[in-house]
Coordinates of C-alpha atoms in Angstrom, one line a residue:
Chain A
M1 CA 110.0 182.1 115.9
S2 CA 114.0 183.3 115.5
V3 CA 116.7 180.8 113.8
L4 CA 118.9 178.8 115.7
T5 CA 121.5 181.1 117.3
L6 CA 125.1 180.3 117.9
V7 CA 124.3 180.7 121.8
E8 CA 121.5 178.1 121.6
A9 CA 123.8 176.0 119.3
Q10 CA 126.7 176.1 121.9
E11 CA 124.5 175.6 125.0
T12 CA 122.9 172.2 123.3
V13 CA 126.2 170.9 122.3
F14 CA 127.6 171.7 125.9
R15 CA 124.7 170.5 127.5
E16 CA 124.9 167.1 125.9
A17 CA 128.3 166.6 126.6
R18 CA 127.9 167.7 130.4
L19 CA 125.1 165.2 130.7
L20 CA 127.2 162.7 129.5
D21 CA 129.9 163.3 131.6
E22 CA 127.6 163.8 134.7
Q23 CA 126.5 160.1 133.7
R24 CA 122.7 161.6 133.7
F25 CA 121.7 159.2 130.8
E26 CA 118.3 159.7 130.8
D27 CA 118.4 163.1 130.6
W28 CA 120.7 162.9 127.6
L29 CA 118.4 160.6 125.7
D30 CA 115.9 163.3 126.2
L31 CA 118.2 165.4 124.1
F32 CA 117.4 163.3 121.0
V33 CA 114.6 163.3 118.6
E34 CA 112.8 159.5 118.3
D35 CA 114.2 158.7 114.8
V36 CA 117.9 160.4 115.7
L37 CA 120.7 159.8 113.1
F38 CA 123.3 158.5 115.7
W39 CA 126.7 157.8 113.7
M40 CA 130.2 157.3 113.5
P41 CA 131.9 156.3 110.5
A42 CA 134.8 154.2 110.0
W43 CA 138.2 154.8 108.4
K44 CA 138.4 152.8 105.3
D45 CA 142.3 153.5 104.6
D46 CA 144.8 156.0 106.1
T47 CA 143.2 159.3 104.7
T48 CA 139.5 158.4 104.0
L49 CA 135.9 157.8 106.0
S50 CA 133.7 155.2 105.4
G51 CA 130.6 156.8 103.6
D52 CA 127.1 155.2 102.6
P53 CA 126.5 153.1 105.6
D54 CA 124.4 150.5 104.0
R55 CA 127.8 149.7 101.8
E56 CA 130.3 150.6 104.0
L57 CA 131.1 149.7 107.7
S58 CA 130.6 152.5 110.2
L59 CA 131.9 152.2 113.8
I60 CA 128.4 152.9 115.0
Y61 CA 125.3 153.5 113.1
Y62 CA 121.9 154.1 114.4
R63 CA 118.5 155.6 113.1
G64 CA 116.0 155.5 116.3
K65 CA 116.3 156.6 119.8
E66 CA 115.6 153.1 121.1
N67 CA 119.3 152.2 119.7
L68 CA 120.6 154.5 122.0
R69 CA 118.3 153.5 124.9
D70 CA 119.6 150.0 124.3
R71 CA 123.4 151.5 124.6
V72 CA 122.6 152.9 127.8
D73 CA 120.5 150.1 129.5
R74 CA 123.6 148.1 128.7
L75 CA 126.0 150.8 130.1
R76 CA 123.8 150.6 133.5
S77 CA 123.1 147.1 133.7
G78 CA 126.1 145.9 135.9
L79 CA 126.3 143.0 133.6
S80 CA 128.8 144.6 131.1
P81 CA 132.4 143.6 132.5
V82 CA 133.7 146.4 130.8
S83 CA 131.0 149.1 132.1
R84 CA 130.5 147.8 135.6
I85 CA 133.0 150.5 136.6
L86 CA 131.9 153.2 134.2
P87 CA 134.6 155.3 133.0
R88 CA 135.1 158.9 134.5
V89 CA 134.9 161.2 131.0
T90 CA 135.1 164.3 130.2
H91 CA 134.3 165.9 127.0
S92 CA 135.6 169.1 125.9
V93 CA 134.1 171.0 123.0
T94 CA 135.4 173.8 121.1
N95 CA 135.4 175.5 117.8
V96 CA 131.5 175.5 117.8
M97 CA 130.2 177.1 114.4
L98 CA 126.6 177.4 113.2
D99 CA 125.9 176.5 109.6
A100 CA 122.6 176.2 107.8
A101 CA 120.2 177.9 110.5
E102 CA 116.6 178.1 108.8
G103 CA 113.2 177.8 110.1
D104 CA 113.2 175.0 113.1
E105 CA 116.9 173.4 111.8
G106 CA 120.3 174.0 111.9
T107 CA 123.6 172.3 111.9
V108 CA 126.5 172.8 114.2
Y109 CA 129.9 171.8 113.6
S110 CA 132.2 171.7 116.4
S111 CA 136.1 169.9 117.6
F112 CA 136.1 167.5 120.6
V113 CA 138.4 165.8 122.8
T114 CA 137.3 162.9 125.4
H115 CA 139.1 162.2 128.2
S116 CA 138.7 159.1 130.2
Y117 CA 140.2 157.4 133.2
Q118 CA 139.1 153.7 133.8
P119 CA 139.0 152.8 137.4
R120 CA 139.1 149.1 136.5
T121 CA 142.6 149.3 135.2
D122 CA 144.0 152.7 135.8
Q123 CA 144.1 153.4 132.2
L124 CA 143.9 156.7 130.8
S125 CA 142.9 157.0 126.9
F126 CA 141.6 160.1 125.1
H127 CA 139.3 160.3 121.5
F128 CA 139.2 163.4 119.5
G129 CA 137.8 164.3 116.2
R130 CA 134.9 166.5 115.0
Y131 CA 131.1 166.6 115.5
E132 CA 128.4 167.7 113.4
H133 CA 125.1 168.1 115.0
G134 CA 121.8 168.8 113.2
L135 CA 119.2 170.4 115.8
V136 CA 115.6 170.5 115.2
R137 CA 113.1 172.5 117.4
E138 CA 110.4 170.4 118.9
E139 CA 107.7 172.3 121.4
G140 CA 110.1 175.4 121.4
Q141 CA 113.1 173.0 122.5
W142 CA 116.2 172.7 120.6
K143 CA 116.7 168.6 119.7
I144 CA 119.4 166.5 118.3
A145 CA 118.3 165.2 115.0
R146 CA 121.5 164.0 113.8
K147 CA 124.9 163.5 115.9
I148 CA 127.8 162.5 113.4
I149 CA 131.2 161.7 115.0
Y150 CA 134.3 162.0 113.0
L151 CA 136.9 160.2 115.1
A152 CA 140.3 161.0 114.4
N153 CA 142.1 158.4 116.5
D154 CA 140.5 155.0 115.5
L155 CA 142.4 152.2 117.1
V156 CA 140.3 151.7 120.1
P157 CA 142.1 150.8 123.4
T158 CA 140.1 148.1 125.0
V159 CA 136.5 149.9 124.6
L160 CA 134.7 153.1 123.5
D161 CA 131.1 153.7 123.9
V162 CA 128.7 156.3 123.5
N163 CA 129.4 157.9 126.6
A164 CA 132.9 158.9 125.5
I165 CA 132.2 160.0 122.3
Chain B
M1 CA 165.4 134.1 131.2
K2 CA 164.1 131.1 133.1
H3 CA 164.6 127.7 131.4
Y4 CA 161.5 126.2 130.4
R5 CA 160.8 122.6 129.2
L6 CA 157.6 122.1 127.1
K7 CA 156.1 119.8 129.9
D8 CA 156.5 123.0 132.2
L9 CA 154.0 124.9 129.9
V10 CA 151.9 122.2 128.7
D11 CA 151.0 119.4 130.5
D12 CA 149.3 116.9 128.0
R13 CA 148.4 113.5 129.5
P14 CA 145.4 112.0 127.7
E15 CA 145.9 108.9 129.3
D16 CA 145.3 110.5 132.5
G17 CA 142.6 112.6 131.5
V18 CA 144.7 115.8 131.9
F19 CA 145.5 118.6 129.6
R20 CA 146.8 122.3 131.9
V21 CA 148.7 124.9 130.7
S22 CA 150.8 126.8 132.7
R23 CA 150.1 130.8 133.5
A24 CA 153.5 131.7 132.3
M25 CA 152.3 131.1 128.7
F26 CA 150.8 134.6 129.0
S27 CA 152.9 136.3 131.6
D28 CA 156.4 135.7 130.3
P29 CA 157.9 138.4 128.2
A30 CA 161.1 136.3 127.4
L31 CA 158.4 133.4 126.1
F32 CA 156.7 136.1 123.9
D33 CA 160.0 136.9 122.1
L34 CA 160.1 133.1 121.4
E35 CA 156.8 132.8 120.0
M36 CA 157.3 135.9 117.8
K37 CA 160.5 134.1 116.5
H38 CA 159.4 130.5 116.3
I39 CA 155.7 131.0 115.4
F40 CA 154.9 134.1 113.8
E41 CA 158.1 134.5 111.8
S42 CA 158.6 130.8 111.4
G43 CA 155.6 129.6 110.0
W44 CA 152.5 130.4 107.7
V45 CA 150.4 133.3 109.1
F46 CA 147.4 135.1 107.4
L47 CA 148.3 138.2 106.0
G48 CA 144.9 139.2 103.9
M49 CA 142.4 138.7 101.3
A50 CA 143.2 138.7 97.7
S51 CA 140.1 141.0 97.1
Q52 CA 142.1 143.7 99.1
V53 CA 144.4 144.0 96.4
E54 CA 142.7 143.1 93.2
N55 CA 143.7 145.0 90.6
P56 CA 147.2 145.7 88.9
H57 CA 149.3 147.9 91.0
D58 CA 147.5 147.2 94.0
F59 CA 149.1 147.0 97.4
L60 CA 148.7 146.2 101.0
T61 CA 151.0 146.4 104.0
T62 CA 150.7 144.5 106.9
R63 CA 153.4 142.6 109.3
I64 CA 154.5 138.9 109.8
G65 CA 155.4 139.1 113.4
R66 CA 157.2 142.1 113.9
V67 CA 158.4 142.2 110.5
P68 CA 156.7 144.8 108.0
V69 CA 155.9 143.2 104.6
I70 CA 153.9 144.4 101.5
L71 CA 151.7 142.5 99.0
M72 CA 151.8 144.0 95.6
R73 CA 150.2 143.0 92.7
D74 CA 152.2 143.9 89.1
K75 CA 151.2 145.1 85.9
Q76 CA 150.0 141.4 84.8
G77 CA 148.3 140.6 87.6
V78 CA 150.6 138.7 89.4
L79 CA 150.3 139.0 93.4
R80 CA 153.6 138.5 95.3
C81 CA 154.7 139.6 99.0
F82 CA 158.3 141.3 99.9
L83 CA 159.9 142.6 102.9
N84 CA 158.4 146.2 103.3
A85 CA 162.0 147.4 103.3
C86 CA 164.3 149.2 101.4
P87 CA 167.8 147.1 100.3
H88 CA 169.6 150.3 100.8
K89 CA 168.9 151.5 104.5
G90 CA 166.1 149.4 105.6
A91 CA 163.1 151.9 105.2
R92 CA 159.9 150.9 104.8
I93 CA 159.1 151.6 101.1
A94 CA 155.4 152.0 101.5
S95 CA 154.0 153.4 104.8
Q96 CA 150.5 153.5 103.9
H97 CA 147.9 150.7 104.5
S98 CA 146.9 150.1 101.1
G99 CA 146.9 151.7 97.8
N100 CA 147.7 151.9 94.2
A101 CA 151.1 152.6 92.9
K102 CA 153.1 151.5 89.8
L103 CA 156.4 152.6 91.4
F104 CA 157.6 153.0 95.0
V105 CA 160.1 155.4 95.8
C106 CA 161.8 155.0 98.5
P107 CA 161.3 158.3 101.2
Y108 CA 165.0 158.4 102.3
H109 CA 167.2 158.1 99.3
S110 CA 164.8 157.7 96.2
W111 CA 165.8 154.0 95.7
T112 CA 162.7 153.0 93.1
F113 CA 161.0 149.8 92.8
A114 CA 158.3 148.4 90.0
S115 CA 155.1 146.9 91.3
S116 CA 156.8 143.6 90.6
G117 CA 159.2 144.0 93.4
E118 CA 162.3 144.9 90.7
N119 CA 164.5 147.5 91.5
R120 CA 164.0 150.4 88.9
A121 CA 166.6 152.9 90.2
V122 CA 169.6 153.5 92.3
K123 CA 169.5 157.0 92.6
W124 CA 173.0 158.4 91.0
E125 CA 174.1 154.8 90.8
K126 CA 176.8 155.8 87.9
A127 CA 178.6 158.6 89.7
G128 CA 178.2 157.0 93.0
C129 CA 181.6 154.9 92.7
Y130 CA 180.3 151.8 93.8
G131 CA 182.5 148.6 94.0
E132 CA 182.3 145.5 92.2
G133 CA 180.7 143.9 95.3
F134 CA 177.6 146.5 95.1
H135 CA 176.9 145.4 91.6
K136 CA 176.7 142.0 92.4
E137 CA 174.2 142.2 95.2
D138 CA 170.3 142.0 94.4
H139 CA 168.7 145.6 94.7
N140 CA 165.3 144.2 94.4
L141 CA 162.8 143.8 97.1
H142 CA 163.0 140.7 99.0
P143 CA 160.3 138.4 98.4
I144 CA 159.1 136.3 101.4
A145 CA 160.0 132.9 101.5
K146 CA 156.4 131.2 101.0
F147 CA 153.6 133.1 99.5
G148 CA 150.1 131.3 98.8
E149 CA 146.9 131.6 98.3
Y150 CA 143.8 129.6 99.0
R151 CA 140.4 130.6 98.0
G152 CA 141.2 134.4 98.2
F153 CA 143.2 134.0 101.8
L154 CA 146.6 134.8 101.4
F155 CA 149.0 133.3 103.6
G156 CA 152.8 134.0 104.1
S157 CA 156.0 132.5 105.4
L158 CA 159.4 133.7 106.3
N159 CA 160.7 130.5 106.6
P160 CA 161.1 128.6 103.6
D161 CA 161.3 125.3 105.6
V162 CA 157.1 125.0 105.9
S163 CA 154.7 122.4 104.5
E164 CA 152.8 123.6 101.5
L165 CA 149.8 125.8 102.4
E166 CA 147.2 123.1 101.4
E167 CA 149.1 121.1 103.8
H168 CA 149.2 123.8 106.6
L169 CA 145.6 124.6 106.5
G170 CA 144.7 120.8 106.3
E171 CA 140.9 119.7 106.9
A172 CA 140.3 123.2 108.1
R173 CA 140.5 124.7 105.0
H174 CA 137.0 123.1 104.2
I175 CA 135.7 125.8 106.6
I176 CA 136.8 128.1 104.4
D177 CA 135.0 126.4 101.4
L178 CA 131.9 127.1 103.4
A179 CA 132.2 130.7 103.1
A180 CA 133.8 131.1 99.9
D181 CA 131.2 128.8 98.2
Q182 CA 128.4 130.9 98.9
S183 CA 129.0 133.3 95.9
E184 CA 130.7 132.3 92.4
E185 CA 132.4 135.3 92.6
G186 CA 134.1 134.9 96.0
L187 CA 134.3 136.9 99.0
E188 CA 135.2 140.4 99.6
V189 CA 135.7 142.7 102.6
V190 CA 133.1 145.6 103.4
P191 CA 135.1 148.8 103.1
G192 CA 136.0 150.0 106.6
R193 CA 138.5 148.6 108.7
V194 CA 138.7 148.5 112.6
R195 CA 141.2 148.0 114.7
F196 CA 141.4 147.8 118.5
T197 CA 143.8 146.5 121.4
F198 CA 143.5 145.3 124.5
A199 CA 146.1 144.7 127.4
A200 CA 146.4 141.0 127.4
N201 CA 148.1 138.0 125.7
W202 CA 147.3 137.1 122.3
K203 CA 146.1 133.7 123.4
M204 CA 143.2 134.8 125.2
Q205 CA 141.9 136.1 121.8
V206 CA 142.9 132.6 120.4
E207 CA 141.0 131.1 122.9
N208 CA 138.0 133.3 123.3
C209 CA 137.1 132.7 119.5
S210 CA 136.3 128.9 120.6
D211 CA 135.0 129.5 124.0
Q212 CA 131.4 128.4 124.1
Y213 CA 131.6 128.6 128.2
H214 CA 131.5 132.2 128.6
F215 CA 128.7 133.8 126.3
T216 CA 125.9 134.0 129.1
S217 CA 128.6 135.0 131.8
T218 CA 130.5 137.7 129.9
H219 CA 127.6 139.1 127.8
P220 CA 124.3 139.4 130.0
S221 CA 124.4 142.8 129.0
L222 CA 124.1 142.3 125.3
I223 CA 121.7 139.4 125.7
K224 CA 119.2 141.4 128.0
V225 CA 119.1 143.7 124.8
L226 CA 118.6 140.9 122.0
E227 CA 115.7 139.5 124.6
R228 CA 114.1 142.9 124.4
R229 CA 114.7 143.6 120.9
A230 CA 113.1 140.2 120.3
R231 CA 110.4 141.1 122.3
E232 CA 109.6 144.7 121.0
A233 CA 110.3 144.4 117.3
S234 CA 110.5 148.0 116.0
K235 CA 111.5 149.2 112.5
G236 CA 114.5 151.0 113.7
V237 CA 116.3 148.2 115.3
V238 CA 118.1 145.7 113.7
E239 CA 117.3 141.8 114.3
S240 CA 120.0 139.8 115.7
S241 CA 120.8 136.5 113.8
L242 CA 121.7 135.2 117.6
S243 CA 117.8 135.2 118.2
G244 CA 117.0 131.8 116.1
A245 CA 119.6 129.6 117.5
D246 CA 120.1 127.9 121.0
F247 CA 123.6 126.7 120.7
W248 CA 124.5 129.5 123.2
K249 CA 121.6 129.9 125.5
G250 CA 123.0 127.7 128.4
G251 CA 120.2 124.7 127.8
N252 CA 121.1 121.0 128.7
D253 CA 118.9 119.3 126.1
G254 CA 120.0 117.9 122.8
I255 CA 123.0 118.4 120.7
V256 CA 123.2 122.1 119.5
G257 CA 126.5 122.1 118.2
G258 CA 130.2 120.9 119.2
S259 CA 133.7 121.5 118.0
Y260 CA 136.4 120.2 115.5
S261 CA 140.2 120.1 116.2
F262 CA 142.4 120.0 113.1
E263 CA 146.0 119.3 112.5
N264 CA 148.6 122.3 113.1
G265 CA 146.9 124.1 115.6
H266 CA 143.7 125.1 113.8
A267 CA 140.1 124.5 115.4
L268 CA 136.6 125.3 115.0
A269 CA 133.4 125.8 117.7
W270 CA 130.4 125.5 115.9
G271 CA 126.6 125.5 116.5
I272 CA 123.5 124.9 114.9
M273 CA 121.6 128.3 113.2
P274 CA 118.7 127.1 111.5
P275 CA 118.6 129.2 108.0
N276 CA 115.8 132.2 108.8
P277 CA 115.4 135.6 107.4
S278 CA 117.6 137.2 110.2
L279 CA 120.5 135.9 108.6
A280 CA 121.8 137.8 105.2
L281 CA 122.6 134.7 103.6
F282 CA 119.1 133.4 103.9
E283 CA 118.2 134.9 100.4
N284 CA 120.3 132.5 98.7
Y285 CA 119.1 129.6 100.6
P286 CA 117.2 128.0 98.0
Q287 CA 120.1 128.5 95.5
L288 CA 122.5 127.2 97.9
V289 CA 120.1 124.0 98.8
Q290 CA 120.0 123.4 94.8
K291 CA 123.6 123.5 94.3
F292 CA 125.2 122.0 97.6
G293 CA 122.3 119.9 98.9
K294 CA 120.4 120.8 102.1
E295 CA 123.2 119.5 104.4
R296 CA 126.0 121.5 103.0
A297 CA 124.0 124.4 102.6
A298 CA 122.8 124.3 106.3
W299 CA 126.2 124.1 107.5
M300 CA 126.8 127.6 105.5
F301 CA 124.2 129.2 108.1
N302 CA 125.5 127.4 111.2
M303 CA 127.6 129.1 113.6
R304 CA 131.3 128.8 112.7
N305 CA 134.1 130.2 114.7
L306 CA 137.3 129.2 112.9
T307 CA 140.9 130.1 114.3
L308 CA 143.6 129.5 111.9
F309 CA 146.9 129.0 114.0
P310 CA 148.1 131.6 114.7
N311 CA 146.7 134.6 113.8
M312 CA 143.4 134.5 111.7
Q313 CA 140.0 134.0 112.9
L314 CA 136.7 133.9 110.8
A315 CA 133.5 134.0 113.3
V316 CA 130.5 133.6 111.4
N317 CA 127.8 134.0 114.2
A318 CA 126.1 137.7 114.9
S319 CA 127.3 138.6 111.6
T320 CA 130.9 137.8 109.6
Q321 CA 134.2 138.9 111.1
L322 CA 137.4 138.4 109.5
R323 CA 140.0 138.9 112.3
I324 CA 144.0 139.4 112.3
I325 CA 145.6 139.1 115.7
R326 CA 148.9 141.2 116.0
P327 CA 150.7 140.3 119.0
V328 CA 152.6 143.4 120.3
R329 CA 153.9 142.6 123.5
H330 CA 153.2 139.8 126.0
D331 CA 150.4 141.8 127.7
L332 CA 149.1 143.8 124.4
T333 CA 147.3 142.6 121.6
E334 CA 146.4 144.7 118.6
M335 CA 143.4 143.4 116.5
E336 CA 142.7 144.3 113.1
T337 CA 139.2 143.2 112.0
W338 CA 136.8 143.0 108.7
C339 CA 133.1 142.3 107.9
L340 CA 133.6 139.5 105.2
V341 CA 130.9 139.2 102.4
P342 CA 130.0 137.2 99.8
K343 CA 130.3 139.3 96.4
G344 CA 127.3 140.1 94.6
E345 CA 124.8 139.9 97.6
S346 CA 121.7 142.2 97.7
A347 CA 121.8 145.7 99.0
E348 CA 119.2 144.7 101.7
A349 CA 121.3 141.6 102.7
R350 CA 124.5 144.1 103.1
R351 CA 123.0 146.5 105.2
L352 CA 121.7 143.8 107.4
R353 CA 124.8 142.0 107.8
I354 CA 126.6 145.6 108.7
R355 CA 124.1 146.3 111.1
Q356 CA 124.2 143.3 112.8
Y357 CA 128.2 143.4 112.5
E358 CA 128.4 146.9 114.1
D359 CA 126.4 145.9 117.1
F360 CA 128.4 142.9 118.0
F361 CA 131.8 143.0 116.8
N362 CA 132.8 146.7 116.8
P363 CA 134.8 147.7 120.1
T364 CA 132.4 150.6 119.8
G365 CA 129.5 147.8 119.9
M366 CA 127.6 145.8 122.4
A367 CA 129.8 142.6 122.7
I368 CA 133.7 142.7 121.8
A369 CA 134.8 145.3 124.6
D370 CA 133.4 142.8 127.3
D371 CA 135.5 140.4 125.6
N372 CA 138.4 142.7 126.1
A373 CA 137.6 143.6 129.5
V374 CA 137.8 139.7 130.8
Y375 CA 141.2 139.1 128.8
E376 CA 142.6 141.9 130.8
E377 CA 141.2 140.6 133.8
C378 CA 142.7 137.3 132.9
Q379 CA 146.2 139.0 132.4
H380 CA 146.1 140.4 135.9
G381 CA 145.7 137.2 137.4
L382 CA 147.7 135.4 135.0
T383 CA 150.7 137.1 136.8
A384 CA 150.1 134.7 139.8
Q385 CA 152.5 131.7 139.7
A386 CA 151.8 130.2 142.9
R387 CA 149.7 127.6 141.3
P388 CA 151.2 127.6 137.5
W389 CA 148.7 125.4 136.1
L390 CA 145.4 126.9 134.5
Q391 CA 142.0 124.9 134.9
G392 CA 140.5 126.2 131.7
H393 CA 141.5 123.5 129.1
A394 CA 139.4 120.3 130.6
R395 CA 135.8 120.7 129.4
G396 CA 134.8 117.9 127.2
M397 CA 137.6 115.6 128.1
T398 CA 135.1 112.7 128.1
A399 CA 133.0 113.9 125.3
T400 CA 135.7 114.0 122.4
H401 CA 136.5 111.5 120.1
E402 CA 138.9 110.8 117.4
G403 CA 138.1 111.4 113.8
G404 CA 134.6 113.1 112.5
N405 CA 130.9 112.6 113.4
D406 CA 127.4 112.8 111.4
F407 CA 127.9 116.3 111.3
A408 CA 131.4 116.4 109.8
E409 CA 130.2 113.6 107.4
M410 CA 127.7 116.2 105.9
I411 CA 130.4 118.2 104.3
D412 CA 133.0 115.4 104.1
L413 CA 135.1 117.0 106.8
K414 CA 137.5 114.8 108.5
P415 CA 138.8 116.3 111.9
Q416 CA 141.4 114.9 114.2
R417 CA 138.7 114.9 116.9
S418 CA 135.2 115.9 117.4
V419 CA 132.9 116.7 120.2
T420 CA 129.1 117.5 120.0
G421 CA 126.9 118.4 122.9
T422 CA 124.2 120.4 124.6
S423 CA 125.0 124.3 125.2
Q424 CA 125.9 123.6 129.0
L425 CA 128.8 121.0 127.6
A426 CA 130.8 124.2 126.3
D427 CA 133.9 122.0 125.1
E428 CA 137.5 123.2 126.1
T429 CA 139.3 120.4 124.3
L430 CA 139.2 122.1 121.1
F431 CA 141.7 124.5 122.9
Q432 CA 144.1 121.7 123.3
S433 CA 144.7 122.0 119.4
Y434 CA 146.2 125.1 119.7
Y435 CA 148.5 124.2 122.3
R436 CA 149.4 121.1 120.4
G437 CA 150.1 123.5 117.3
W438 CA 152.1 125.6 119.8
A439 CA 154.0 122.8 121.1
Q440 CA 155.2 121.7 117.9
R441 CA 156.3 124.7 116.8
M442 CA 158.1 125.7 119.9
A443 CA 159.9 122.0 120.3
E444 CA 163.2 123.1 118.5
V445 CA 163.8 126.0 121.1
L446 CA 161.8 124.2 124.5
A447 CA 163.0 120.7 124.6

């Protein structure tokens, strides 16, 4: 089989964004491999992101898809005051570049901005930064084995959940 | 501004079994300005941890109320706190959050200061044709009026006319001891600074840290996740430290915890957490028992939500969170939060503590954002003045009594008031401490 192409890479990260925006969370979860790394480092100071997630704090750090399932279940439970009315979110993903495509693996770098509108409070918020997606081919499909979110604006207004990053 | 008397805002009549707080406390911008001036900028507030400025020339910037300050350690290791403002034109001499610098050069006209706060250069001073009056003035950085450390916790006051720090902390300082005693080397913050805002009054946060009534109402979505994780343990999912404790579960049998009210506005909500492997500290349990005895060691595992009025919280429950509350407006608050750990814990304990922390305490996790949302819901409702008095400070009125109890004696704690009870008691009398501390400081302006 051929290595990961830029078109396939784009297709995968764009699909992920679209599924989140359409709140198709089951389909979103299907994009990830079982032992996915889902990681959003914190900032240690004005200029440095946290590194080793076992020694330094992250905003989100999960190894394993069941953690993402927990997050999705909570978002849709109707029992979370901040999520009872889910924000309307649009992801814009640009500057997609393919790196290190070899065999059944490839790394994809991109930039993102999410705009969120909270019907609960009429608040608008936006978050932006860079993504690093590690893709692997499983049964002919490209799946996400690694999603790292380097969040630029880390002063979080009220909430920032997995649906808006 | 509407002229308030204290009794219009805090209706404190223990003889009638009444304690009420007015909605205006949360919703009036003019009162907020008074709070900034007479509470935050006129008394002790928490600044940060000594471990954040550990080495010579380390510095850390923060605010006291609305005033920027800078903590600096000099070449000899002496730690001081100054207004973060150049005496020349007032520019902040450091705009970074933290760092290490021997010299601070003002970005505007290059006046230069040592890490001791001393002025080292007024640019082109000789050629500047200054008058005699200028030479008589002090050009050093301006030290804040009072600065003190208690077991690695740093506090400052812009007002010189305050009690000594130990007296201000009072008996609440022994709750700090329970954290600081966990390691011979003391405490440190895990690298990684998390900040968030909520569109509500700062006192919502002050109260919620002590609010044992809300957990099963505000956080059922998290509780469902915890229950599922307890049922289906898997290697990729980190066990919550809450699973082994009953204080939050809403039962009505047996004593599961309670509250202590302290002098000067401080308060503690606590719950029994049996020492068990889901707690990072458990690796040191035998040593802690040996060193401190079983009762004191057990207290180190208990849930302890401490508020040091007005701006510091130490929440020991799902992990360990240090919080600084920064009021921005009457209806906007900024939080700075850190994971606080004993130095020298094992890599495995550190990992466990961090994972538990992220899931619970981050605004990107599964609990805190729900708290933020309910504060905001309150802020909307609190603008309604037709019925000024809230009914949220009355649970526990017949359970509270003066002085300590058996649990306090275990750690030689002498609180002003104590409550113990079932999970359903969910005492609210400890909030009264905050408002008595508030009234104490506001008495000078609100007769």
